[in-house]
Coordinates of C-alpha atoms in Angstrom, one line a residue:
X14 CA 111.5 43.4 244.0
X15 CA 110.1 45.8 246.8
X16 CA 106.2 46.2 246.5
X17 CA 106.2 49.0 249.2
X18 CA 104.3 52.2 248.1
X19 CA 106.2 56.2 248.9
X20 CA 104.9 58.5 251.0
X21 CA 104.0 60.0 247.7
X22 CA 101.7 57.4 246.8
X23 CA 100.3 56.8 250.7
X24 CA 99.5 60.6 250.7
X25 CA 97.8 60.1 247.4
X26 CA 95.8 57.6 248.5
X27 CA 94.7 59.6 251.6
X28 CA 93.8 62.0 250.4
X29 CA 91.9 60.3 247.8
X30 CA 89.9 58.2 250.3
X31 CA 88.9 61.6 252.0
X32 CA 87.4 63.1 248.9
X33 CA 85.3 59.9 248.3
X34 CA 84.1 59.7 251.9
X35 CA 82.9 63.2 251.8
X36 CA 81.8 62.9 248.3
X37 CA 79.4 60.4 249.6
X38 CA 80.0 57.5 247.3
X39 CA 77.0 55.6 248.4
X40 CA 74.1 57.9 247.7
X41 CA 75.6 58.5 244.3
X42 CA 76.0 54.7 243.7
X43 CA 72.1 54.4 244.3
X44 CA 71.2 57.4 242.0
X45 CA 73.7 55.9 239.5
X46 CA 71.8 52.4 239.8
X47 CA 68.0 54.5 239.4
X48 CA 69.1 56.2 236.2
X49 CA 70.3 59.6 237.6
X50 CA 74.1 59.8 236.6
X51 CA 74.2 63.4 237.9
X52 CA 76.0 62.9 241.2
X53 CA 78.0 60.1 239.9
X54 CA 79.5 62.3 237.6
X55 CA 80.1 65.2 239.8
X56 CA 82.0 62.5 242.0
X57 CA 84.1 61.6 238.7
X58 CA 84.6 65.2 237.8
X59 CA 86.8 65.6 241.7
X60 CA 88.7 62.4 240.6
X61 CA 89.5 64.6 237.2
X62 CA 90.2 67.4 239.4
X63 CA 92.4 65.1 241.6
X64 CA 94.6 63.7 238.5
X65 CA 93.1 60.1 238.7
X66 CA 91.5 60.4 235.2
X67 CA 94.8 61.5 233.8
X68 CA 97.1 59.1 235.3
X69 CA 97.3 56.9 232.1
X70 CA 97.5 59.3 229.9
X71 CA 100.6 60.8 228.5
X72 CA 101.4 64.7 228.8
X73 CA 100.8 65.4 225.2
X74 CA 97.4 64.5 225.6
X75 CA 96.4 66.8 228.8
X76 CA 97.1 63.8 231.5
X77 CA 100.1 63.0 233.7
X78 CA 101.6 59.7 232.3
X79 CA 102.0 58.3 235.7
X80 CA 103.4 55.0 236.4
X81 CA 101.3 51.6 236.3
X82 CA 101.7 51.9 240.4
X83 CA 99.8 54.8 240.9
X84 CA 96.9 53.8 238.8
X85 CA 96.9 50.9 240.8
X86 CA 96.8 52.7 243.9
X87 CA 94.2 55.1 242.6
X88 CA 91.5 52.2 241.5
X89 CA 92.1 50.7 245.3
X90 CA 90.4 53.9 246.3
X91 CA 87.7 54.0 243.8
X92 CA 86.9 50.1 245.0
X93 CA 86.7 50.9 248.5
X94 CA 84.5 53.7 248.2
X95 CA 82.6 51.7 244.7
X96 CA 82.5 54.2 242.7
X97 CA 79.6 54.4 240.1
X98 CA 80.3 54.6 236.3
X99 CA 83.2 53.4 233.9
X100 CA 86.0 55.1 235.2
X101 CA 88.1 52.3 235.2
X102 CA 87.5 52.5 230.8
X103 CA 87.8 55.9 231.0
X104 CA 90.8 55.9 233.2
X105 CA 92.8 53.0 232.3
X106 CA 91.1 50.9 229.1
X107 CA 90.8 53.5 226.7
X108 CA 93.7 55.6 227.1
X109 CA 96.3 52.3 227.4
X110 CA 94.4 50.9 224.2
X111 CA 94.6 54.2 222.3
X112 CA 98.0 54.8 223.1
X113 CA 99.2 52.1 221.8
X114 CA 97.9 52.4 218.1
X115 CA 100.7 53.5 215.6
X116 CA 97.6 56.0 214.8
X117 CA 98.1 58.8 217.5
X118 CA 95.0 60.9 216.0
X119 CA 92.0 58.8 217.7
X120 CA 94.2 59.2 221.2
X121 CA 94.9 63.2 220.6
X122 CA 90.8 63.2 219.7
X123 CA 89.6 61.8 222.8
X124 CA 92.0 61.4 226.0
X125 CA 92.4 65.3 226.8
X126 CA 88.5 65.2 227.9
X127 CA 89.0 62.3 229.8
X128 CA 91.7 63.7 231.5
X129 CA 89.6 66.0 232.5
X130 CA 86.8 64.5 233.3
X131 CA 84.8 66.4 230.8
X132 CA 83.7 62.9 228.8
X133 CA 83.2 59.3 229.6
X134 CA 84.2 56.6 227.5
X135 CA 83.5 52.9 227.8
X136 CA 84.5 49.9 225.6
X137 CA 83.5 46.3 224.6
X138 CA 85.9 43.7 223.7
X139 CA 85.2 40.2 223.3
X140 CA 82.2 40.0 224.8
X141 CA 80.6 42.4 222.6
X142 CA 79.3 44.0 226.3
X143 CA 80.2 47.4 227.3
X144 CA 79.5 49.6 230.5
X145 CA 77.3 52.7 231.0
X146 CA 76.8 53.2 226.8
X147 CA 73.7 55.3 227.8
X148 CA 76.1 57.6 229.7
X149 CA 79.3 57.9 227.8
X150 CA 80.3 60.1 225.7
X151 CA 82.9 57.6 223.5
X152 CA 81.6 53.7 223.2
X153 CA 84.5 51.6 221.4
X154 CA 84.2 48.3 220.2
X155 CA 87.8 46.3 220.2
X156 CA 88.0 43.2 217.9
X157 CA 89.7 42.5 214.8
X158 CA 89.7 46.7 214.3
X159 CA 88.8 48.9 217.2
X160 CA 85.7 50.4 216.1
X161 CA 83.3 53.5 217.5
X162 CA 80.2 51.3 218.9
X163 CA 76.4 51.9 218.8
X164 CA 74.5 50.9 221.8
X165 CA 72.3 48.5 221.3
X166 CA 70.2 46.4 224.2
X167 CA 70.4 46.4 227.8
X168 CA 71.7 43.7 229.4
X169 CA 70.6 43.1 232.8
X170 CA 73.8 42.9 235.7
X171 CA 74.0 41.4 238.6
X172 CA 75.1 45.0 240.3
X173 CA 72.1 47.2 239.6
X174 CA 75.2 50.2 239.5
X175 CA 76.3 48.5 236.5
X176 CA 74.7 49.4 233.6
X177 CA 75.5 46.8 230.3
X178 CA 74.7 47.0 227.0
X179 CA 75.3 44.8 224.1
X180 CA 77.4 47.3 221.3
X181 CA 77.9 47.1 217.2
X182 CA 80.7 48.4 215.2
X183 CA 79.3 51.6 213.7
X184 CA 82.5 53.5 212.1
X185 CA 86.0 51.9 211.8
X186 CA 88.6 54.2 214.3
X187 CA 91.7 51.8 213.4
X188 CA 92.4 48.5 211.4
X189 CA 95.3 46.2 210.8
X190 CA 97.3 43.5 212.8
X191 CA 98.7 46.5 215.5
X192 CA 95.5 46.9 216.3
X193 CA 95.3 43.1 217.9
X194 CA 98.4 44.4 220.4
X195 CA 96.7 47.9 221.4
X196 CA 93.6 46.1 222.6
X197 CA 95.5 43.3 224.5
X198 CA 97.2 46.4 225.9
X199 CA 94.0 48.1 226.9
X200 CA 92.5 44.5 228.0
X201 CA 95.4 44.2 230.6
X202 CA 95.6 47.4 231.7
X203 CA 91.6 47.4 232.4
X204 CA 92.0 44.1 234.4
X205 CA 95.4 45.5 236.0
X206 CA 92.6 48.7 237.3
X207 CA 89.9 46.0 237.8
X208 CA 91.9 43.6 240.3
X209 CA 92.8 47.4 242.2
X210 CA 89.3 47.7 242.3
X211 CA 88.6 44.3 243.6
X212 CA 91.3 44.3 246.6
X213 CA 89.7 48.1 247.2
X214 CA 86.5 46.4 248.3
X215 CA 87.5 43.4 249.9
X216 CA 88.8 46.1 252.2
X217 CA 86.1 48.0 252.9
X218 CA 84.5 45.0 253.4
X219 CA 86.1 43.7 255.5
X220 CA 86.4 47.2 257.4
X221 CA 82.6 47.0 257.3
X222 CA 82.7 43.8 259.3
X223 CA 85.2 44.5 261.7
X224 CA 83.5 47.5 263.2
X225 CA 80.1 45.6 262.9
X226 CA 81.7 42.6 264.8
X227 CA 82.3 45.1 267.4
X228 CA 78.9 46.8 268.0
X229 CA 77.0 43.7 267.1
X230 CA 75.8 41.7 270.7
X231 CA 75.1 38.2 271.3
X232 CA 74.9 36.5 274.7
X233 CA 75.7 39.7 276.3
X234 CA 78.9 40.6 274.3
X235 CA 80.2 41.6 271.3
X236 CA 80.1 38.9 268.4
X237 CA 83.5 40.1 267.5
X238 CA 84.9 38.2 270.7
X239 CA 83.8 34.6 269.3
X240 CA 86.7 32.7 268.2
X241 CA 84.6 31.8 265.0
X242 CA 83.9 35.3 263.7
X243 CA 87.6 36.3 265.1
X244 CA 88.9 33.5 262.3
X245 CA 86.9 34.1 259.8
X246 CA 87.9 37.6 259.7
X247 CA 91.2 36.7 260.2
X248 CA 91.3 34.6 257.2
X249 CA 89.6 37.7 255.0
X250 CA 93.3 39.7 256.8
X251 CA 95.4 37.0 255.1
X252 CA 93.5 36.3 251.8
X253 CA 93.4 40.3 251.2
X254 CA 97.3 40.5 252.4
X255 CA 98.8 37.8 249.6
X256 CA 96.7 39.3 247.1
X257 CA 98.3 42.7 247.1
X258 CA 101.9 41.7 246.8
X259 CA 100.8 40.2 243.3
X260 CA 99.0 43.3 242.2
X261 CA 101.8 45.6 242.6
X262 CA 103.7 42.5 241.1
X263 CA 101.7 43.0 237.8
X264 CA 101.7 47.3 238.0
X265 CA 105.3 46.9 238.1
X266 CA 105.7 44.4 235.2
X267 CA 103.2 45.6 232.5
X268 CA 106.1 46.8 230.4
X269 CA 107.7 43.4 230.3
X270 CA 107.2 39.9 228.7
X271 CA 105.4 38.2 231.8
X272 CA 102.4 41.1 231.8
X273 CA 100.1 39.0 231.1
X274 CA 100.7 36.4 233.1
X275 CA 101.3 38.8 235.9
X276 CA 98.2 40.6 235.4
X277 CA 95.8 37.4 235.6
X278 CA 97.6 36.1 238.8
X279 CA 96.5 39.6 240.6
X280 CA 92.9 39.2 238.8
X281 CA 92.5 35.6 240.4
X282 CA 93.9 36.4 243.6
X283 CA 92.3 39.6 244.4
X284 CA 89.1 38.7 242.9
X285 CA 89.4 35.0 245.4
X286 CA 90.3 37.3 248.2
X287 CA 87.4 39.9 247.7
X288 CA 84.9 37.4 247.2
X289 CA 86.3 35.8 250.6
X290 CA 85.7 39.3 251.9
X291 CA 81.9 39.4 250.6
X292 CA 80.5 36.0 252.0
X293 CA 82.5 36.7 255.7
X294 CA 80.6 40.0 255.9
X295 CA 77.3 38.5 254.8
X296 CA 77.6 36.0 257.6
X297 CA 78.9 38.4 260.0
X298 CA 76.1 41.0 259.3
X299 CA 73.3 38.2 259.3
X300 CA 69.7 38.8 257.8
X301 CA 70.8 42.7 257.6
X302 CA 73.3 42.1 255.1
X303 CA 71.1 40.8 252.7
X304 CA 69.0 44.3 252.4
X305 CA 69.5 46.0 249.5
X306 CA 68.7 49.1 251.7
X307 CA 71.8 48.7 254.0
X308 CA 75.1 49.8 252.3
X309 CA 76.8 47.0 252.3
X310 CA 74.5 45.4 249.9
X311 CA 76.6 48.3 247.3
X312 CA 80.2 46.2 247.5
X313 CA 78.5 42.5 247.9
X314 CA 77.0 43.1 244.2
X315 CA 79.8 45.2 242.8
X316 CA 82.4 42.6 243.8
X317 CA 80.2 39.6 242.5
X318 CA 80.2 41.5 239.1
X319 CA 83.7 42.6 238.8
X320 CA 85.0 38.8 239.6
X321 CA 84.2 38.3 236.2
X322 CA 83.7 41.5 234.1
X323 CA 87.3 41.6 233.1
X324 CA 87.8 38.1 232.3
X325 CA 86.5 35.2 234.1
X326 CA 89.0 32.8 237.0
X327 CA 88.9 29.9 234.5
X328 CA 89.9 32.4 231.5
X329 CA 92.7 33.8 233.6
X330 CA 93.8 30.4 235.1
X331 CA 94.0 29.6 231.0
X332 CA 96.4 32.7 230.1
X333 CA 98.5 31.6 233.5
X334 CA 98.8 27.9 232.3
X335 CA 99.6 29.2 228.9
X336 CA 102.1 31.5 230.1
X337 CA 103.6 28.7 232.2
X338 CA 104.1 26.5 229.6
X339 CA 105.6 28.6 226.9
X340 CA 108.3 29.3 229.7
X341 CA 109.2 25.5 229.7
X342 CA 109.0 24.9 226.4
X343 CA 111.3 27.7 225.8
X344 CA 113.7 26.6 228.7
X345 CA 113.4 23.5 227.1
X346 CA 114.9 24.4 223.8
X347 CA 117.5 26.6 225.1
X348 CA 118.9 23.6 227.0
X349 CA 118.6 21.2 223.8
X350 CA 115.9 19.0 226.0
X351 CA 113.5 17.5 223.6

């Protein structure tokens, strides 16, 4: 299997990287975080623009039914630059979950304003949590039946850009036993976005250090050139460069039996290797890094939250094991092994 993006995708996420640089990401990540969602939403609205709202949704319903890939390669961006807002629901949740329902009215009702970036929509699953639910537009509750939600309290986060409240079913949207395998769909394809989203940051992160390694002095030279902070970054290169191979792994797989599986091996690994990325740049920046007014404080809390907002390691671990196991026990049986 070849895990090597196009030139397509490469010029896609170029270009993407220069809209969020000069869409200045930060300052609307603090606004976002204060309780203005004005230039958060203006940033969404060029990712609309761009086609990254509309990459999971199919052409019937005003998106571009791109591949699994892309998506990935789109929420990478949106990590590195950490983005404000539920785009990742609103990109990748929703319209996989909707999609999925034998029911194609709730899809045709909402996923041509996501794909244009014209409404927000956020969802709760098991944890009965969901992002921004002050902000968007459509609030979902996913259980037993996928309901519309009412927001109820806030719930304080560890990234002040993350905005979670608890939700309630308010009106039914779909019931039935399909609706158990369009919210595993959703579930996967939000933690397939969220593990993009993780390896995104670790990146920048570990960009940040880099270049801070080299301006930063000690003893009359860079710290950059002490065998110490030279490993340590090293091992951030290494922890960031296995991780990728299984996320493209689980982009490319998400239409076949081992999805699952798949999908929390990239969670784990990308989530290990950002958090990796987020304690080497805190010891590399020193006392600065600790500041909530210096940038970097932005990915050290979005990465700490994101570890676990779609699932935590030990839940994932769980699904892997699980996964694992049914594959003996089948090989088992095929092979008349008792």
């Amino acid at each position: 299997m070849r895990f090597a993006l196009s030139p397509e995708q490469l010029d896609f996420a170029a270009s993407l990287r220069k809209l969020l640089e000069a869409g200045r990401a930060p300052s609307a990540v603090r606004a976002w975080a204060s309780g203005d969602s004005g230039p958060g939403r203006a940033l969404i609205r060029q990712l609309a623009e761009a086609g990254v709202l509309g990459l999971a949704v199919a052409e019937e319903h005003g998106g571009i039914g791109a591949e699994p890939i892309d998506l990935v390669v789109a929420f990478q961006e949106i990590g590195r630059a950490a983005v404000p807002g539920p785009v990742l629901e609103t990109a990748a949740a929703i319209p996989a979950l909707l999609q999925a329902l034998p029911d194609r009215n709730p899809a045709a009702r909402w996923l041509p304003g996501f794909a244009e970036g014209t409404a927000l929509g956020t969802v709760a699953f098991a944890s009965g949590v969901a992002l921004d639910a002050d902000t968007a537009e459509v609030v979902l509750l996913a259980g037993e039946q996928l309901s519309i939600g009412h927001r109820g309290g806030l719930v304080r986060s560890v990234d002040p850009a993350r905005r979670l409240f608890t939700v309630a079913a308010a009106e039914p949207v779909a019931e039935g036993e399909q609706v158990a395998a369009a919210v595993a769909a959703g579930f996967d394809t939000g933690a397939l976005a969220c593990a993009a989203q993780l390896l995104g940051a670790g990146k920048a992160l570990l960009h940040a250090s880099t270049e801070y390694a080299k301006q930063r002095k000690q003893f009359g030279k860079p710290i950059g050139e002490f065998q110490a902070v030279k490993q340590k970054l090293a091992d951030v290169l290494i922890a960031l460069d296995l991780a990728e191979p299984l996320l493209y792994r689980a982009a490319l797989t998400m239409t076949g039996p081992t999805r699952g599986r798949d999908v929390s091996a990239a969670v784990i690994a990308c989530g290990d290797a950002a958090y990796r990325a987020a304690r080497t740049a805190l010891q590399v920046h020193g006392a600065i890094g600790y500041t909530a007014e210096y940038d970097l404080s932005l990915w050290l809390t979005k990465v700490t939250a994101l570890r676990s907002a779609w699932g935590t390691p030990d839940l994932h671990r769980a699904r892997i094991a699980r996964a694992l196991r049914e594959d003996t026990d089948q090989e088992r049986a095929e092979r008349g092994i008792a």
